[in-house]
mmCIF file of C-alpha atoms in Angstrom:
data_model
loop_
_atom_site.group_PDB
_atom_site.id
_atom_site.type_symbol
_atom_site.label_atom_id
_atom_site.label_comp_id
_atom_site.label_asym_id
_atom_site.label_seq_id
_atom_site.Cartn_x
_atom_site.Cartn_y
_atom_site.Cartn_z
ATOM 1 C CA MET A 7 45.172 40.199 127.060
ATOM 2 C CA ASP A 8 47.949 39.999 124.444
ATOM 3 C CA THR A 9 45.921 41.024 121.502
ATOM 4 C CA GLU A 10 47.735 42.727 118.382
ATOM 5 C CA LEU A 11 46.144 45.823 117.257
ATOM 6 C CA ASN A 12 47.339 47.030 113.956
ATOM 7 C CA ASP A 13 47.016 50.784 112.659
ATOM 8 C CA GLY A 14 44.379 51.240 109.983
ATOM 9 C CA VAL A 15 42.628 48.048 110.562
ATOM 10 C CA TYR A 16 39.547 49.600 112.325
ATOM 11 C CA ARG A 17 36.796 52.017 110.813
ATOM 12 C CA SER A 18 35.671 54.949 112.810
ATOM 13 C CA LEU A 19 32.410 54.711 114.357
ATOM 14 C CA GLU A 20 31.812 58.518 113.992
ATOM 15 C CA GLY A 21 29.291 59.326 111.413
ATOM 16 C CA ALA A 22 27.839 55.872 111.367
ATOM 17 C CA ASP A 23 24.127 55.759 111.215
ATOM 18 C CA THR A 24 22.323 53.460 113.943
ATOM 19 C CA ALA A 25 20.964 50.028 112.389
ATOM 20 C CA ILE A 26 19.497 48.761 115.546
ATOM 21 C CA ARG A 27 18.715 50.775 118.853
ATOM 22 C CA VAL A 28 18.009 48.920 122.032
ATOM 23 C CA ARG A 29 16.459 50.803 124.766
ATOM 24 C CA ASP A 30 15.819 49.683 128.522
ATOM 25 C CA PHE A 31 15.360 46.132 127.153
ATOM 26 C CA ASP A 32 14.720 43.300 129.653
ATOM 27 C CA LEU A 33 14.151 39.604 128.772
ATOM 28 C CA TRP A 34 13.017 36.797 131.102
ATOM 29 C CA TYR A 35 12.948 32.914 130.650
ATOM 30 C CA GLY A 36 9.978 32.206 132.957
ATOM 31 C CA ASP A 37 11.260 33.680 136.382
ATOM 32 C CA PHE A 38 14.928 34.077 135.285
ATOM 33 C CA GLN A 39 16.088 37.421 133.957
ATOM 34 C CA ALA A 40 18.508 36.824 131.208
ATOM 35 C CA LEU A 41 18.835 40.503 130.082
ATOM 36 C CA LYS A 42 18.783 43.467 132.344
ATOM 37 C CA LYS A 43 18.055 47.108 131.092
ATOM 38 C CA ILE A 44 20.033 46.841 127.984
ATOM 39 C CA ASN A 45 20.919 50.090 126.023
ATOM 40 C CA LEU A 46 22.810 49.676 123.070
ATOM 41 C CA GLU A 47 23.151 51.076 119.447
ATOM 42 C CA ILE A 48 24.515 48.824 116.704
ATOM 43 C CA PRO A 49 26.243 50.984 114.049
ATOM 44 C CA ARG A 50 25.234 50.518 110.191
ATOM 45 C CA ASN A 51 27.699 48.818 107.840
ATOM 46 C CA ARG A 52 30.307 48.074 110.822
ATOM 47 C CA ALA A 53 31.011 44.833 112.569
ATOM 48 C CA THR A 54 29.984 44.733 116.335
ATOM 49 C CA ALA A 55 31.406 41.940 118.584
ATOM 50 C CA PHE A 56 29.513 40.697 121.728
ATOM 51 C CA ILE A 57 31.767 39.119 124.143
ATOM 52 C CA GLY A 58 31.524 37.763 127.652
ATOM 53 C CA PRO A 59 31.535 34.391 129.618
ATOM 54 C CA SER A 60 28.881 31.646 128.834
ATOM 55 C CA GLY A 61 25.368 32.519 130.086
ATOM 56 C CA CYS A 62 25.955 36.244 130.269
ATOM 57 C CA GLY A 63 23.218 37.044 127.766
ATOM 58 C CA LYS A 64 25.062 37.796 124.640
ATOM 59 C CA SER A 65 23.566 35.119 122.307
ATOM 60 C CA THR A 66 20.075 35.878 123.795
ATOM 61 C CA LEU A 67 20.361 39.418 122.729
ATOM 62 C CA LEU A 68 21.716 38.546 119.335
ATOM 63 C CA ARG A 69 18.892 36.036 118.628
ATOM 64 C CA THR A 70 16.239 38.584 119.799
ATOM 65 C CA PHE A 71 17.335 40.805 116.934
ATOM 66 C CA ASN A 72 15.526 38.615 114.454
ATOM 67 C CA ARG A 73 12.870 37.394 116.991
ATOM 68 C CA MET A 74 14.217 33.874 117.531
ATOM 69 C CA CYS A 75 12.701 34.395 120.977
ATOM 70 C CA ASP A 76 9.400 34.134 119.756
ATOM 71 C CA PHE A 77 9.954 30.202 119.501
ATOM 72 C CA VAL A 78 10.423 30.142 123.236
ATOM 73 C CA GLU A 79 7.071 30.000 125.038
ATOM 74 C CA SER A 80 8.420 31.198 128.505
ATOM 75 C CA VAL A 81 9.968 34.344 127.091
ATOM 76 C CA ARG A 82 8.743 37.694 128.185
ATOM 77 C CA THR A 83 10.260 41.198 127.326
ATOM 78 C CA GLU A 84 10.074 44.724 128.241
ATOM 79 C CA GLY A 85 11.663 47.748 126.527
ATOM 80 C CA THR A 86 12.199 48.317 122.754
ATOM 81 C CA ILE A 87 14.428 47.213 120.052
ATOM 82 C CA GLU A 88 14.211 49.221 116.814
ATOM 83 C CA PHE A 89 15.398 48.330 113.400
ATOM 84 C CA ASP A 90 15.396 51.378 111.022
ATOM 85 C CA GLY A 91 13.276 53.240 113.614
ATOM 86 C CA LYS A 92 10.579 50.501 113.823
ATOM 87 C CA ASP A 93 9.905 48.403 116.939
ATOM 88 C CA ILE A 94 10.726 44.804 115.876
ATOM 89 C CA PHE A 95 8.027 43.439 118.237
ATOM 90 C CA GLU A 96 5.458 45.266 116.046
ATOM 91 C CA MET A 97 6.762 43.978 112.760
ATOM 92 C CA ASP A 98 5.860 40.764 110.983
ATOM 93 C CA SER A 99 8.680 38.246 112.128
ATOM 94 C CA ASN A 100 8.841 36.759 108.716
ATOM 95 C CA ALA A 101 9.491 40.109 107.120
ATOM 96 C CA LEU A 102 11.954 41.081 109.785
ATOM 97 C CA ARG A 103 13.843 37.920 108.985
ATOM 98 C CA VAL A 104 14.322 38.901 105.360
ATOM 99 C CA TYR A 105 16.225 41.948 106.561
ATOM 100 C CA VAL A 106 17.985 40.508 109.550
ATOM 101 C CA GLY A 107 19.713 37.084 108.472
ATOM 102 C CA MET A 108 21.297 34.593 110.773
ATOM 103 C CA VAL A 109 24.322 32.368 110.853
ATOM 104 C CA PHE A 110 24.661 29.737 113.699
ATOM 105 C CA GLN A 111 27.468 28.128 115.706
ATOM 106 C CA HIS A 112 27.316 24.919 113.905
ATOM 107 C CA PRO A 113 26.781 24.747 109.898
ATOM 108 C CA ASN A 114 23.337 23.776 109.147
ATOM 109 C CA PRO A 115 22.745 23.444 105.480
ATOM 110 C CA PHE A 116 19.456 21.960 104.466
ATOM 111 C CA PRO A 117 19.410 18.430 103.016
ATOM 112 C CA MET A 118 19.161 19.690 99.438
ATOM 113 C CA SER A 119 21.462 20.823 96.754
ATOM 114 C CA ILE A 120 23.648 23.735 97.065
ATOM 115 C CA ARG A 121 21.701 25.646 94.527
ATOM 116 C CA GLU A 122 18.500 24.904 96.523
ATOM 117 C CA ASN A 123 20.043 25.890 99.697
ATOM 118 C CA ILE A 124 20.979 29.431 98.324
ATOM 119 C CA LEU A 125 17.466 29.967 96.572
ATOM 120 C CA TYR A 126 15.441 28.423 99.563
ATOM 121 C CA GLY A 127 14.828 32.041 100.839
ATOM 122 C CA PRO A 128 14.274 33.941 97.629
ATOM 123 C CA LYS A 129 11.844 31.282 96.411
ATOM 124 C CA ARG A 130 9.639 31.798 99.430
ATOM 125 C CA MET A 131 9.636 35.658 98.746
ATOM 126 C CA ARG A 132 8.700 35.501 94.885
ATOM 127 C CA ARG A 133 8.913 33.334 91.723
ATOM 128 C CA LEU A 134 12.105 33.119 90.340
ATOM 129 C CA SER A 135 13.188 32.690 86.688
ATOM 130 C CA LYS A 136 16.202 30.475 86.018
ATOM 131 C CA ALA A 137 18.170 33.408 84.864
ATOM 132 C CA GLU A 138 17.467 35.058 88.225
ATOM 133 C CA GLY A 139 18.059 31.806 90.329
ATOM 134 C CA ASP A 140 21.604 31.471 88.509
ATOM 135 C CA GLU A 141 22.493 35.157 89.123
ATOM 136 C CA ILE A 142 21.618 34.934 92.871
ATOM 137 C CA CYS A 143 23.522 31.592 93.247
ATOM 138 C CA GLU A 144 26.683 32.892 91.703
ATOM 139 C CA ARG A 145 26.616 36.365 93.487
ATOM 140 C CA CYS A 146 25.916 34.854 97.072
ATOM 141 C CA LEU A 147 28.568 32.132 96.497
ATOM 142 C CA LYS A 148 31.049 34.732 95.433
ATOM 143 C CA ARG A 149 30.350 36.951 98.307
ATOM 144 C CA ALA A 150 30.932 33.822 100.655
ATOM 145 C CA ALA A 151 34.082 33.083 98.915
ATOM 146 C CA LEU A 152 32.892 29.644 97.898
ATOM 147 C CA TRP A 153 31.823 29.914 94.062
ATOM 148 C CA ASP A 154 35.222 28.694 92.607
ATOM 149 C CA GLU A 155 34.992 25.561 94.892
ATOM 150 C CA VAL A 156 31.293 24.561 94.065
ATOM 151 C CA LYS A 157 30.507 26.161 90.663
ATOM 152 C CA ASP A 158 30.653 22.688 89.118
ATOM 153 C CA SER A 159 28.628 20.832 91.683
ATOM 154 C CA LEU A 160 25.706 23.077 92.314
ATOM 155 C CA ASP A 161 23.257 20.222 92.010
ATOM 156 C CA LYS A 162 25.169 18.121 94.677
ATOM 157 C CA SER A 163 24.027 17.963 98.251
ATOM 158 C CA GLY A 164 25.357 20.707 100.557
ATOM 159 C CA LEU A 165 25.741 18.084 103.165
ATOM 160 C CA GLY A 166 28.735 16.746 101.165
ATOM 161 C CA LEU A 167 30.825 19.781 101.832
ATOM 162 C CA SER A 168 33.368 20.188 104.474
ATOM 163 C CA GLY A 169 32.576 21.828 107.713
ATOM 164 C CA GLY A 170 34.255 25.137 106.645
ATOM 165 C CA GLN A 171 32.410 25.115 103.110
ATOM 166 C CA GLN A 172 29.194 24.184 104.971
ATOM 167 C CA GLN A 173 29.403 27.323 106.988
ATOM 168 C CA ARG A 174 30.269 29.648 104.114
ATOM 169 C CA LEU A 175 27.262 27.994 102.131
ATOM 170 C CA CYS A 176 25.141 28.897 105.268
ATOM 171 C CA ILE A 177 26.484 32.483 104.961
ATOM 172 C CA ALA A 178 25.713 32.663 101.145
ATOM 173 C CA ARG A 179 22.200 31.351 102.038
ATOM 174 C CA ALA A 180 21.738 34.104 104.503
ATOM 175 C CA LEU A 181 22.976 36.733 101.980
ATOM 176 C CA ALA A 182 20.399 35.389 99.453
ATOM 177 C CA THR A 183 17.613 37.503 100.607
ATOM 178 C CA ASP A 184 19.857 40.541 100.573
ATOM 179 C CA PRO A 185 19.595 41.140 104.287
ATOM 180 C CA GLU A 186 20.794 44.579 105.715
ATOM 181 C CA ILE A 187 21.979 42.940 108.963
ATOM 182 C CA LEU A 188 23.848 39.571 109.442
ATOM 183 C CA LEU A 189 23.767 37.953 112.783
ATOM 184 C CA MET A 190 26.523 35.453 113.417
ATOM 185 C CA ASP A 191 26.402 33.396 116.603
ATOM 186 C CA GLU A 192 30.044 31.935 117.084
ATOM 187 C CA PRO A 193 30.236 31.073 113.634
ATOM 188 C CA THR A 194 33.579 29.720 113.581
ATOM 189 C CA SER A 195 33.623 27.783 116.922
ATOM 190 C CA ALA A 196 33.421 24.482 114.992
ATOM 191 C CA LEU A 197 35.692 25.280 112.336
ATOM 192 C CA ASP A 198 39.526 24.455 111.748
ATOM 193 C CA PRO A 199 41.920 27.440 111.635
ATOM 194 C CA ILE A 200 42.186 27.826 108.200
ATOM 195 C CA SER A 201 38.313 27.938 107.754
ATOM 196 C CA THR A 202 38.217 30.105 110.655
ATOM 197 C CA SER A 203 40.422 32.670 108.990
ATOM 198 C CA MET A 204 38.467 32.558 105.787
ATOM 199 C CA VAL A 205 35.167 33.345 107.721
ATOM 200 C CA GLU A 206 36.822 36.147 109.505
ATOM 201 C CA GLU A 207 38.065 37.711 106.256
ATOM 202 C CA LEU A 208 34.587 37.351 105.009
ATOM 203 C CA MET A 209 33.116 39.038 108.054
ATOM 204 C CA CYS A 210 35.367 41.952 107.463
ATOM 205 C CA GLU A 211 34.373 42.101 103.815
ATOM 206 C CA LEU A 212 30.675 41.993 104.456
ATOM 207 C CA SER A 213 30.811 44.592 107.134
ATOM 208 C CA GLU A 214 31.635 47.144 104.283
ATOM 209 C CA ASP A 215 28.020 47.131 103.021
ATOM 210 C CA HIS A 216 26.177 44.973 105.813
ATOM 211 C CA THR A 217 25.772 45.457 109.398
ATOM 212 C CA VAL A 218 27.509 42.507 110.951
ATOM 213 C CA VAL A 219 26.854 41.393 114.627
ATOM 214 C CA VAL A 220 28.806 38.530 115.822
ATOM 215 C CA VAL A 221 28.887 36.579 119.074
ATOM 216 C CA THR A 222 32.303 35.334 119.955
ATOM 217 C CA HIS A 223 34.040 33.579 122.892
ATOM 218 C CA ASN A 224 37.354 34.364 121.034
ATOM 219 C CA MET A 225 38.610 37.860 122.147
ATOM 220 C CA GLN A 226 41.492 37.662 119.589
ATOM 221 C CA GLN A 227 38.667 37.159 116.895
ATOM 222 C CA ALA A 228 36.790 40.262 118.103
ATOM 223 C CA ALA A 229 39.908 42.266 118.179
ATOM 224 C CA ARG A 230 40.521 41.132 114.510
ATOM 225 C CA VAL A 231 37.064 41.603 112.953
ATOM 226 C CA ALA A 232 35.129 44.146 114.868
ATOM 227 C CA ASP A 233 34.763 47.869 114.722
ATOM 228 C CA LYS A 234 32.924 47.915 117.949
ATOM 229 C CA THR A 235 33.205 45.501 120.806
ATOM 230 C CA VAL A 236 30.353 45.162 123.660
ATOM 231 C CA PHE A 237 31.057 43.219 126.846
ATOM 232 C CA PHE A 238 28.134 41.379 128.798
ATOM 233 C CA TYR A 239 28.298 39.771 132.318
ATOM 234 C CA LEU A 240 25.386 38.266 133.952
ATOM 235 C CA GLY A 241 22.772 39.683 131.767
ATOM 236 C CA GLU A 242 24.168 43.225 132.008
ATOM 237 C CA LEU A 243 26.015 45.309 129.379
ATOM 238 C CA VAL A 244 29.117 46.293 131.197
ATOM 239 C CA GLU A 245 31.078 48.244 128.680
ATOM 240 C CA GLU A 246 31.027 49.018 125.089
ATOM 241 C CA ALA A 247 33.687 51.026 123.016
ATOM 242 C CA PRO A 248 35.352 51.100 119.533
ATOM 243 C CA THR A 249 37.538 47.946 119.479
ATOM 244 C CA ARG A 250 40.927 49.521 119.705
ATOM 245 C CA GLU A 251 39.883 51.601 122.644
ATOM 246 C CA PHE A 252 38.064 48.677 124.173
ATOM 247 C CA PHE A 253 40.967 46.384 124.279
ATOM 248 C CA ALA A 254 43.697 48.954 124.801
ATOM 249 C CA ASN A 255 42.117 51.023 127.660
ATOM 250 C CA PRO A 256 39.041 49.206 129.145
ATOM 251 C CA ARG A 257 37.451 51.346 131.777
ATOM 252 C CA GLU A 258 35.419 49.039 133.865
ATOM 253 C CA LYS A 259 37.068 46.731 136.439
ATOM 254 C CA ARG A 260 34.881 43.559 135.277
ATOM 255 C CA THR A 261 36.099 44.229 131.825
ATOM 256 C CA GLN A 262 39.652 44.544 132.905
ATOM 257 C CA GLU A 263 39.367 41.081 134.872
ATOM 258 C CA TYR A 264 37.857 39.513 131.918
ATOM 259 C CA LEU A 265 40.216 40.569 129.436
ATOM 260 C CA SER A 266 43.161 39.593 131.769
ATOM 261 C CA GLY A 267 41.637 35.956 132.175
ATOM 262 C CA ARG A 268 40.876 36.470 135.786
ATOM 263 C CA PHE A 269 37.266 35.067 135.205
ATOM 264 C CA SER A 270 35.592 33.421 132.258
#
């Protein structure tokens, strides 16, 4: 794969704490095993990219990190996933989702004002004064690089924004509960190139003080934004490495074939 890797872009994984630890994790949808004996550590305050062909299990694992699998009756799991040393399946799922935010493939602002979109999560956690609400709105919209574009229209519907703006609004909404981890499931697949570039820049900035895990089909995107890259195939974790090493010198044959486009 022709992917430009510039010096100084990637941060070392050495010395990084572990935010999420996965041990011997299996997941079934009914009789179909979607994940097979996954062992993985997600470094804290770094960006990790999950890549692999459709149906390989990368989005399933990502969504399991904040217990989205709870909404599927046929799901069965074995093994452990720990967040800050605690088994996520023994935690209250609503409490977990305060610390583990999620941004989806297609922008999904709520049918309410920009302000109410941002404050939806915090208001469910506690009573907010107007001053607190204003501070949260401004802080999160600035972090999502959206404040200057919407500061004069906070009471207008979030549905009136462009696609790229809507996705940045969803990122700002996810940040409003001050999560430690931000999960992003193909967050730019529905966006134009300019909006994609803005979201990628945002991912890099957020990973300085948040743990970011992104699923992407775009290998160039993984190379641009991730400090660590993980390759999945048919429910198995095939290879993981610091991003520069992963793309420059893949060890496994299946990884080499995927990166060279010999299967997808």
